CSV table of C-alpha atoms and ligand atoms in Angstrom, one decimal:
chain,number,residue,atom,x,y,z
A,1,UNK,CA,-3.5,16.7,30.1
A,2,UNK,CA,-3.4,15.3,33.7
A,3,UNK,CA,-3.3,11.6,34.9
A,4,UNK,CA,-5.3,8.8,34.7
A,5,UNK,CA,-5.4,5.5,36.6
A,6,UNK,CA,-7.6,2.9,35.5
A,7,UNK,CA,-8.8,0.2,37.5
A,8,UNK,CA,-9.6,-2.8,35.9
A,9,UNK,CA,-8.3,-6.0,34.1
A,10,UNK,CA,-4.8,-6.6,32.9
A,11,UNK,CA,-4.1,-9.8,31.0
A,12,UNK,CA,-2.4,-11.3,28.5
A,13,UNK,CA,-4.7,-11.1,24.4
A,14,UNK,CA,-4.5,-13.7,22.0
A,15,UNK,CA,-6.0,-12.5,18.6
A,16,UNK,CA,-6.8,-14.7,15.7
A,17,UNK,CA,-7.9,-14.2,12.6
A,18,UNK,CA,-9.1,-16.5,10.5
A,19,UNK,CA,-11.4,-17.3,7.2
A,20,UNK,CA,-14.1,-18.8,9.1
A,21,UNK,CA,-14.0,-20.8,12.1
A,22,UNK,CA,-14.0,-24.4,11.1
A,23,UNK,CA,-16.8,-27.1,12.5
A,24,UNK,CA,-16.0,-29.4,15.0
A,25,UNK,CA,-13.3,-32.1,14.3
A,26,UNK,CA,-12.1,-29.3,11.6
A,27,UNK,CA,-8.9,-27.3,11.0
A,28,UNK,CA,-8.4,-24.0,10.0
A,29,UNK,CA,-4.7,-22.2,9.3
A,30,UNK,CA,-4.6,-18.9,11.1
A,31,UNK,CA,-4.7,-15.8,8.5
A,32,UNK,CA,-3.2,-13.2,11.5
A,33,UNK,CA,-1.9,-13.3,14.5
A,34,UNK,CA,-1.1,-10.9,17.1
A,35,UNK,CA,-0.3,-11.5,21.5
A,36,UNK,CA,0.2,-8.2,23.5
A,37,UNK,CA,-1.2,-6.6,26.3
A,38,UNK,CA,-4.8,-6.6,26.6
A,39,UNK,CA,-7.8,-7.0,29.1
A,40,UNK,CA,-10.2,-4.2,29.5
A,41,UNK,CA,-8.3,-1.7,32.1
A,42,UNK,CA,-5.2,-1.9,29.8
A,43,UNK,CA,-6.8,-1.4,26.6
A,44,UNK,CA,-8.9,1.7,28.2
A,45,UNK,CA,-5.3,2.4,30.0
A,46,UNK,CA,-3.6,2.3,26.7
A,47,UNK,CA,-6.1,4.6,24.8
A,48,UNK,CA,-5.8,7.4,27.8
A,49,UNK,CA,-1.8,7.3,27.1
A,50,UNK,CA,-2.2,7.8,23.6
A,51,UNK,CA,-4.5,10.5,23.3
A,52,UNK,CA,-2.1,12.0,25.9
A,53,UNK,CA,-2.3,11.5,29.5
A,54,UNK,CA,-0.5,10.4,32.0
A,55,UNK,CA,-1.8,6.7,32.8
A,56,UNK,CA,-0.9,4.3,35.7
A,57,UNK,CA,-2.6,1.0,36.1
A,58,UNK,CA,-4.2,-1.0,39.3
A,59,UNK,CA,-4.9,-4.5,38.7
A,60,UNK,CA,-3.5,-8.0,38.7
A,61,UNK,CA,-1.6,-10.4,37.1
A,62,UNK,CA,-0.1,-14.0,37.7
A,63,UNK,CA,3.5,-14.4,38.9
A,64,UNK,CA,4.2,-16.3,35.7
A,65,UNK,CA,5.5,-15.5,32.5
A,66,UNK,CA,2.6,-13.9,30.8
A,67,UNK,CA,2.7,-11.8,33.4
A,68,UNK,CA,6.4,-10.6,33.4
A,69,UNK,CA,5.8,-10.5,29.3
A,70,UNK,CA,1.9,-8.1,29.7
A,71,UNK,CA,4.4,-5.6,32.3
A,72,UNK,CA,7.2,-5.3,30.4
A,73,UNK,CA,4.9,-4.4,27.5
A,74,UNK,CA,2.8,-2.1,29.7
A,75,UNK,CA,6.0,0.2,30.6
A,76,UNK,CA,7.2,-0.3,26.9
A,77,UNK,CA,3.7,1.9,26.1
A,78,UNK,CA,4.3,4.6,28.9
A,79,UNK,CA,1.8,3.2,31.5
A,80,UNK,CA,3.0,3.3,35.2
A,81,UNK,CA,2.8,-0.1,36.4
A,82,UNK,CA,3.5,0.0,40.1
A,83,UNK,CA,0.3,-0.3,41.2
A,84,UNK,CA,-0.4,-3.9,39.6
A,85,UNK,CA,-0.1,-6.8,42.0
A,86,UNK,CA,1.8,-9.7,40.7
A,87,UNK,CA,0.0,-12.2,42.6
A,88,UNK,CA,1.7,-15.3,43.3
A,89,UNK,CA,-0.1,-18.8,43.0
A,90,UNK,CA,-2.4,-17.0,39.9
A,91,UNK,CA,-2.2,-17.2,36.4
A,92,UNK,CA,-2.0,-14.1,34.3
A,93,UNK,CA,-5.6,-13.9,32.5
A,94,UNK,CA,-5.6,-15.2,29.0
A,95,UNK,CA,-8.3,-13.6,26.7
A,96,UNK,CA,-8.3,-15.3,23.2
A,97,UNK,CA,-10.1,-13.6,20.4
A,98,UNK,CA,-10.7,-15.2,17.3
A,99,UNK,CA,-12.1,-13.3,14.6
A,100,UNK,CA,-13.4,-14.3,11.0
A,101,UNK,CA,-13.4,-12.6,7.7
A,102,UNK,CA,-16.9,-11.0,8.3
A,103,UNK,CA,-15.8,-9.6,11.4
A,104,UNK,CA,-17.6,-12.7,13.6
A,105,UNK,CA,-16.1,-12.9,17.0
A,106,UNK,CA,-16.0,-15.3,19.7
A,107,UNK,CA,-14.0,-14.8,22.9
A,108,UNK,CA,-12.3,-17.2,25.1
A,109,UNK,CA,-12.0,-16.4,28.4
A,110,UNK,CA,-9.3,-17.7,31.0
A,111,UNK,CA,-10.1,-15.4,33.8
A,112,UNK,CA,-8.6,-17.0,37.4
A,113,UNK,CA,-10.2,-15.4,40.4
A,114,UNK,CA,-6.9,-14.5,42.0
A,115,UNK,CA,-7.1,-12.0,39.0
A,116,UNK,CA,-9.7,-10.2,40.4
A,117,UNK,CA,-8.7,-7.0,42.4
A,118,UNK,CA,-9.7,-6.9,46.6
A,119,UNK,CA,-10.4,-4.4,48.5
A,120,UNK,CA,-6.8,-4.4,49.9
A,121,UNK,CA,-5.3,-4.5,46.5
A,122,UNK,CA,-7.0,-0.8,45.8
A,123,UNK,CA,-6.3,0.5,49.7
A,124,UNK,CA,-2.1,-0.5,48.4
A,125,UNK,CA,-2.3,1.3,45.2
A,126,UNK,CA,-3.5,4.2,47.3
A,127,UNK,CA,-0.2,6.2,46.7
A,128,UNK,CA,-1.0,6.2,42.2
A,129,UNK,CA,-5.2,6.9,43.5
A,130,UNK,CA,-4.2,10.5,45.3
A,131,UNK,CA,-1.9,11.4,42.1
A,132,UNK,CA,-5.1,10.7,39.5
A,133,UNK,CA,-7.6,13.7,38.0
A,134,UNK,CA,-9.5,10.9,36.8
A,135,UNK,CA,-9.8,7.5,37.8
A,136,UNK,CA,-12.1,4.9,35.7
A,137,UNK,CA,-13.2,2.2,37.3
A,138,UNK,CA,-14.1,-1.4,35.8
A,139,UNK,CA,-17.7,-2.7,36.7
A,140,UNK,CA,-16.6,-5.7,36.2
A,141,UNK,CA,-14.3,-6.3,38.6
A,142,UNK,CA,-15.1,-8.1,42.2
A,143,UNK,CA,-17.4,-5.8,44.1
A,144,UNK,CA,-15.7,-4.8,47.5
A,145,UNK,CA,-12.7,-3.3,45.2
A,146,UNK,CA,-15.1,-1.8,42.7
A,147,UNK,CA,-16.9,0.0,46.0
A,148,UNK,CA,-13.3,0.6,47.4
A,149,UNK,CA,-12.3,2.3,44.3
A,150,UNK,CA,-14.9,4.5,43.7
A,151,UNK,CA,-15.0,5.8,47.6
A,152,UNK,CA,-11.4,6.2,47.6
A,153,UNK,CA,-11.2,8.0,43.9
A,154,UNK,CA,-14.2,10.3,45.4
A,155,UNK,CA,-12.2,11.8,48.4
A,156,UNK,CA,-9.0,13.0,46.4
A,157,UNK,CA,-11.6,14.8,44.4
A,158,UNK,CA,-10.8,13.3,40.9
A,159,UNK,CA,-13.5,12.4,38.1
A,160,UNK,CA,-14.3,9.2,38.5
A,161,UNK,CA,-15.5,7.5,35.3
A,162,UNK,CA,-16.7,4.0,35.5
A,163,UNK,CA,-17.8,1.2,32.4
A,164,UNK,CA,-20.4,-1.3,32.2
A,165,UNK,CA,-22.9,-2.8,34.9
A,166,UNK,CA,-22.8,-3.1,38.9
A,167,UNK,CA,-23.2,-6.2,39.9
A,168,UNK,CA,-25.4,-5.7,42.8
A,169,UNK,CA,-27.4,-2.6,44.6
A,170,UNK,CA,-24.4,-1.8,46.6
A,171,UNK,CA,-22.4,-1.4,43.9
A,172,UNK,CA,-25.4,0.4,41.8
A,173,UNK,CA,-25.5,3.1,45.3
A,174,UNK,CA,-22.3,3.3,45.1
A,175,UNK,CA,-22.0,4.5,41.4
A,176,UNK,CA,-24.7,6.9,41.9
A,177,UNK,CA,-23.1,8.4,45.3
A,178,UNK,CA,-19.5,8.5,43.5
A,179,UNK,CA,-19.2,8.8,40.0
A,180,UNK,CA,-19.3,11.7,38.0
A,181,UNK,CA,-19.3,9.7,34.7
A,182,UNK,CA,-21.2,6.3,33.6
A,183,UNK,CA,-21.1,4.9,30.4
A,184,UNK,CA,-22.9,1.0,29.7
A,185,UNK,CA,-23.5,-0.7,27.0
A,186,UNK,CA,-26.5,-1.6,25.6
A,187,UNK,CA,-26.8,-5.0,27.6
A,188,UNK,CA,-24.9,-2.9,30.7
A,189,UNK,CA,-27.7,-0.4,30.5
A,190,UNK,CA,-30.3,-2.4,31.4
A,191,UNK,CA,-28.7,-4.2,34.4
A,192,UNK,CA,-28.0,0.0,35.7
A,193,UNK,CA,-31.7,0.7,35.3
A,194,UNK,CA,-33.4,-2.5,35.6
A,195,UNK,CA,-34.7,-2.6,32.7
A,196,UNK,CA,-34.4,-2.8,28.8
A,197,UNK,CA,-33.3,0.0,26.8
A,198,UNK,CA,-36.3,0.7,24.0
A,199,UNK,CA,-34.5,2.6,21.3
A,200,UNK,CA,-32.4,6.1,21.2
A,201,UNK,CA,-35.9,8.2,22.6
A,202,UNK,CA,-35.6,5.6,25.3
A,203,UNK,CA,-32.3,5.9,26.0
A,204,UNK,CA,-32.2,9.9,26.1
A,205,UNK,CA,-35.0,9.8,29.0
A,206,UNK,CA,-33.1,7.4,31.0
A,207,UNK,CA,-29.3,8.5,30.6
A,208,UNK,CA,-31.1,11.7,31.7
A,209,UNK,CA,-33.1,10.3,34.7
A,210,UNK,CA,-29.3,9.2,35.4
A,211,UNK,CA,-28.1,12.1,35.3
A,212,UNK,CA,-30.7,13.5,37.9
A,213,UNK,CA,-29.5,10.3,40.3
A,214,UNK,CA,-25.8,11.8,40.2
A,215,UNK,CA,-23.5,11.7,37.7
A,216,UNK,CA,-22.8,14.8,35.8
A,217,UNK,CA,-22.5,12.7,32.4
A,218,UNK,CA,-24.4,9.4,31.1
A,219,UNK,CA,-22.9,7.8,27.9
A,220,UNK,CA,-25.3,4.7,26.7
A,221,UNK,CA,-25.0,2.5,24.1
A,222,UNK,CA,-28.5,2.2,21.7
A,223,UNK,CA,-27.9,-1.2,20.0
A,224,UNK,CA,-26.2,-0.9,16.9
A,225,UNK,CA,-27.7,2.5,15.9
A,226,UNK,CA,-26.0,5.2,18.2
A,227,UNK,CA,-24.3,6.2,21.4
A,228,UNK,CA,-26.5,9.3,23.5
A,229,UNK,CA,-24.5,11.4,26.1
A,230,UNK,CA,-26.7,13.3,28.6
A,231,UNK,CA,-25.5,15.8,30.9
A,232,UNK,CA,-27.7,18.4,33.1
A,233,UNK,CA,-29.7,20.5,31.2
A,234,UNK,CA,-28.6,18.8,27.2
A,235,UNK,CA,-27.9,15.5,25.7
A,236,UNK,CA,-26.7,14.5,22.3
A,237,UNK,CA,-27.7,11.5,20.0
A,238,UNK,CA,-24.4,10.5,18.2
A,239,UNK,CA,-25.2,7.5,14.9
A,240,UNK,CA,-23.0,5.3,14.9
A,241,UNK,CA,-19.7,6.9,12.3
A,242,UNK,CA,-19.3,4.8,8.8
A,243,UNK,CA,-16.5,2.5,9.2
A,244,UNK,CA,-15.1,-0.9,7.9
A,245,UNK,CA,-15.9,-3.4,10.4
A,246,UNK,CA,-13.1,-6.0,11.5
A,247,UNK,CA,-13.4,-6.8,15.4
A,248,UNK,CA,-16.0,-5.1,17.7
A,249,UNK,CA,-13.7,-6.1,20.3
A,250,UNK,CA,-12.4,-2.8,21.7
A,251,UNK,CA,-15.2,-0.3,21.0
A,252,UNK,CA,-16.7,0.1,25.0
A,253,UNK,CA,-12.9,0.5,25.8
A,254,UNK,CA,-11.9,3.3,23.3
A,255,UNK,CA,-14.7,5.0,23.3
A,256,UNK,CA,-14.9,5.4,27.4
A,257,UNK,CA,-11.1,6.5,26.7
A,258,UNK,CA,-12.0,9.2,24.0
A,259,UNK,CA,-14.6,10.2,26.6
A,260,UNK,CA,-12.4,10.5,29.6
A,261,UNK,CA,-9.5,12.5,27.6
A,262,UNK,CA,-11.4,14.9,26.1
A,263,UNK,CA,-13.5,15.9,29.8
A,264,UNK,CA,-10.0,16.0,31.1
A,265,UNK,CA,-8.6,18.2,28.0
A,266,UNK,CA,-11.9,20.5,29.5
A,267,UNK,CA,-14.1,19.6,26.5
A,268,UNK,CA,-18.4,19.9,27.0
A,269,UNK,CA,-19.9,16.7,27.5
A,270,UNK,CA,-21.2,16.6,24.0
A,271,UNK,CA,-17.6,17.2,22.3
A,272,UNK,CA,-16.2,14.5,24.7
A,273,UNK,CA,-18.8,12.0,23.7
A,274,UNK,CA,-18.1,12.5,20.2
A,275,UNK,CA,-14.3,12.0,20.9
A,276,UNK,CA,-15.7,8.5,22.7
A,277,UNK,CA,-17.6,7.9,18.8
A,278,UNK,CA,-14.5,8.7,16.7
A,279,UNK,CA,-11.9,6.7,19.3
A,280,UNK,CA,-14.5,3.5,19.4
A,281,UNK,CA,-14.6,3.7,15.4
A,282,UNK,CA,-11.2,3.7,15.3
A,283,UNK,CA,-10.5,0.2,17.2
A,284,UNK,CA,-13.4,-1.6,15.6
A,285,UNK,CA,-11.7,-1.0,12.1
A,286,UNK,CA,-8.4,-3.1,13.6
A,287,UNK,CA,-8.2,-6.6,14.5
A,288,UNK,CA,-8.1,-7.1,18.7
A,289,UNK,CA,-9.1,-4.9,21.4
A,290,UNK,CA,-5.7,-2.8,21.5
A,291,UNK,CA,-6.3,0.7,20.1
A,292,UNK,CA,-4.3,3.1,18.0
A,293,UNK,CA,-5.5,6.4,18.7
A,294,UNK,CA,-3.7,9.6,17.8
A,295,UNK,CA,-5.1,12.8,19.5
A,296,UNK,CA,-5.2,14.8,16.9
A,297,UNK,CA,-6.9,12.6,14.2
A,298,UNK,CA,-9.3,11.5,17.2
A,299,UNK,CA,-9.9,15.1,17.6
A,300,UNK,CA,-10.3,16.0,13.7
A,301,UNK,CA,-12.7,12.9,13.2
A,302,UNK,CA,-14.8,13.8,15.9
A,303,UNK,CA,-15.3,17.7,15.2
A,304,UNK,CA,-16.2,16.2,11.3
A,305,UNK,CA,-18.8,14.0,12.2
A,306,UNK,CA,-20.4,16.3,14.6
A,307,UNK,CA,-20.6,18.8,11.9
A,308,UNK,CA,-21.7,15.6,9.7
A,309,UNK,CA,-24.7,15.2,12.5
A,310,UNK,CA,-26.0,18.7,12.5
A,311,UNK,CA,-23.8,19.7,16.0
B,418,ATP,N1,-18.7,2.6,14.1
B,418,ATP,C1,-18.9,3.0,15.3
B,418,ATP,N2,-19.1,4.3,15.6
B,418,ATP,C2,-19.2,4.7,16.9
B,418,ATP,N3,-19.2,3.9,17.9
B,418,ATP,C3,-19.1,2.6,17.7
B,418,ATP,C4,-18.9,2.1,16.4
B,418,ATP,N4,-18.8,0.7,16.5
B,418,ATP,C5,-18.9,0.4,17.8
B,418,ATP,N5,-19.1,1.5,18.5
B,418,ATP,C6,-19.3,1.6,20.0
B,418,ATP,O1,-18.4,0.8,20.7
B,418,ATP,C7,-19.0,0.5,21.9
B,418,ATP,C8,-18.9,-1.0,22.2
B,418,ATP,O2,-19.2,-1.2,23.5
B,418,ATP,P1,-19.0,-2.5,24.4
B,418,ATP,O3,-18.9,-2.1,25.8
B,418,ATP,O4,-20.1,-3.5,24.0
B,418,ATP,O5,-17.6,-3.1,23.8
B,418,ATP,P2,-16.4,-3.7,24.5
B,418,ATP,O6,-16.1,-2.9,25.7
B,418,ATP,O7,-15.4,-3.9,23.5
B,418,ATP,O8,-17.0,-5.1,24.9
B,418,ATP,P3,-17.6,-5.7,26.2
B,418,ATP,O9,-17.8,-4.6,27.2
B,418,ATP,O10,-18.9,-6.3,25.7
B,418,ATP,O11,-16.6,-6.7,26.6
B,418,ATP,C9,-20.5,0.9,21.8
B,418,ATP,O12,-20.7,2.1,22.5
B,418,ATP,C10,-20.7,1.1,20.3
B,418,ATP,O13,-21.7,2.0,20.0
B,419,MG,MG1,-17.6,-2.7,27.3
């Protein structure tokens, strides 16, 4: 399988668990804990790597500790990390999850604007950009470097795969003119169209009037009742797969990555969504946002539950 680069947050993940979360002026003991890499671009970075391909990561973290300790665990997992700016004067972006028995979560969010990749952060990391065959961009991040990575990603003619919701028209042109592959979330959907999503017949018209905008494939999120893929000419309506809930944290990230290695492994649109299912799953079954894919199984899982579907 080729490379990937992923643009898009690096920080530093905090994950408790605990019985239940206790009421103000209350304590709690902690049940589990676990600190490693995290933040979306790493987490979608992570999942490319270990379904197989070759992964390098643009984005930012502090000059500080967290940031030496997020790195070090970075190249410990295989992922090139020369394209991430240590910036100096930031903090390293703390995301803590805390998680109860039922699978509840709330997140807590230390995200410093140096964090956030510029335009000129993206134009440096141009020598990782012209090496990708895919490059997934992060909605999320600031604008200008979300625009900047999409052009640049276009011109070296790799598939450009981007998550979640622009945050204004420009960006929303720019998606449409560059990427080949979008995939939102429910709530992401609707800022893409400008409007709610009504349910999966809903859905299926406008991942397909997508598709007719642009992109070659449209992955959308239908509440919590299934994922549709469209692609020119066929889409697929994928329930939601049986599994023993934990943390949701995780699922957009795995399942974009189970999308992206199985187009870049050659797989149809439909296969590749169902790769996105079985990978998304997978992380929602473990506690934080740091997946633990295996190619193979991912592979297996999905080819069942398509069968399981009807194709
Ligand atoms: N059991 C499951 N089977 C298939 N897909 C699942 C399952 N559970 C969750 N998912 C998918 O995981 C995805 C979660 O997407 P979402 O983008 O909301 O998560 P996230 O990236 O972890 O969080 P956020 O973007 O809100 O920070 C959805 O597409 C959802 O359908
Ligand atoms: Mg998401």
């Amino acid at each position: 399988m080729g490379g990937v680069v992923v643009v898009g947050q690096v920080a530093r993940d905090l994950v408790l668990a605990v019985d239940r979360v206790p009421d103000g002026g209350g304590s709690t003991d902690v049940t589990r804990r676990i600190e490693v890499l995290g933040g979306k671009g790493a987490n979608q970075g992570v999942g490319c790597r270990q379904l197989g391909a070759d992964v390098a990561l643009v984005g930012v973290v502090g000059d500080d500790d967290a940031g030496r300790a997020v790195l070090a665990q970075a190249r410990l997992d295989g992922l090139d990390v020369s394209a991430v700016v240590r910036r100096s004067g930031t903090t390293t972006a703390l995301l803590v999850d805390v998680v109860e028995a039922d699978g509840t979560r709330r997140l807590l969010e230390h995200v410093p604007d140096g964090t956030g990749l510029t335009a000129d952060d993206v134009r440096a990391a141009a020598p990782v950009l012209r090496r990708a065959d895919a490059v997934l961009v992060q909605l999320q991040q600031p604008a200008d470097s979300v625009v900047e990575a999409l052009r640049s990603a276009d011109d070296t003619g790799a598939l450009v795969v981007v998550d979640g919701a622009p945050a204004d028209d420009a960006v929303r042109a720019a998606v449409l003119e560059h990427a080949d592959v979008v995939r939102a979330d429910e709530v992401e959907a609707a800022g893409l169209l400008g409007r709610a999503l009504r349910g999966v017949d809903d859905a299926v018209t406008a991942a397909t009037e997508l598709v007719g905008r642009g992109p070659r494939v449209v992955a959308l999120e239908v509440g919590s009742e299934a994922n549709v893929v469209a692609w020119d000419g066929g889409h697929v309506v994928m329930p939601l797969l049986p599994t023993d809930l934990v943390d949701p944290t995780g699922g957009g990230d795995a399942f974009v990555a189970g999308l992206t290695a199985a187009l870049l492994e050659g797989a149809d649109p439909a296969t590749a969504g169902w790769w996105g299912s079985a990978a998304a799953a997978s992380v929602v079954a473990r506690l934080g946002g740091r997946p633990a894919l295996d190619r193979d199984a991912v592979a297996a899982e999905a080819a069942r539950a398509r069968g399981g579907a009807g194709g």
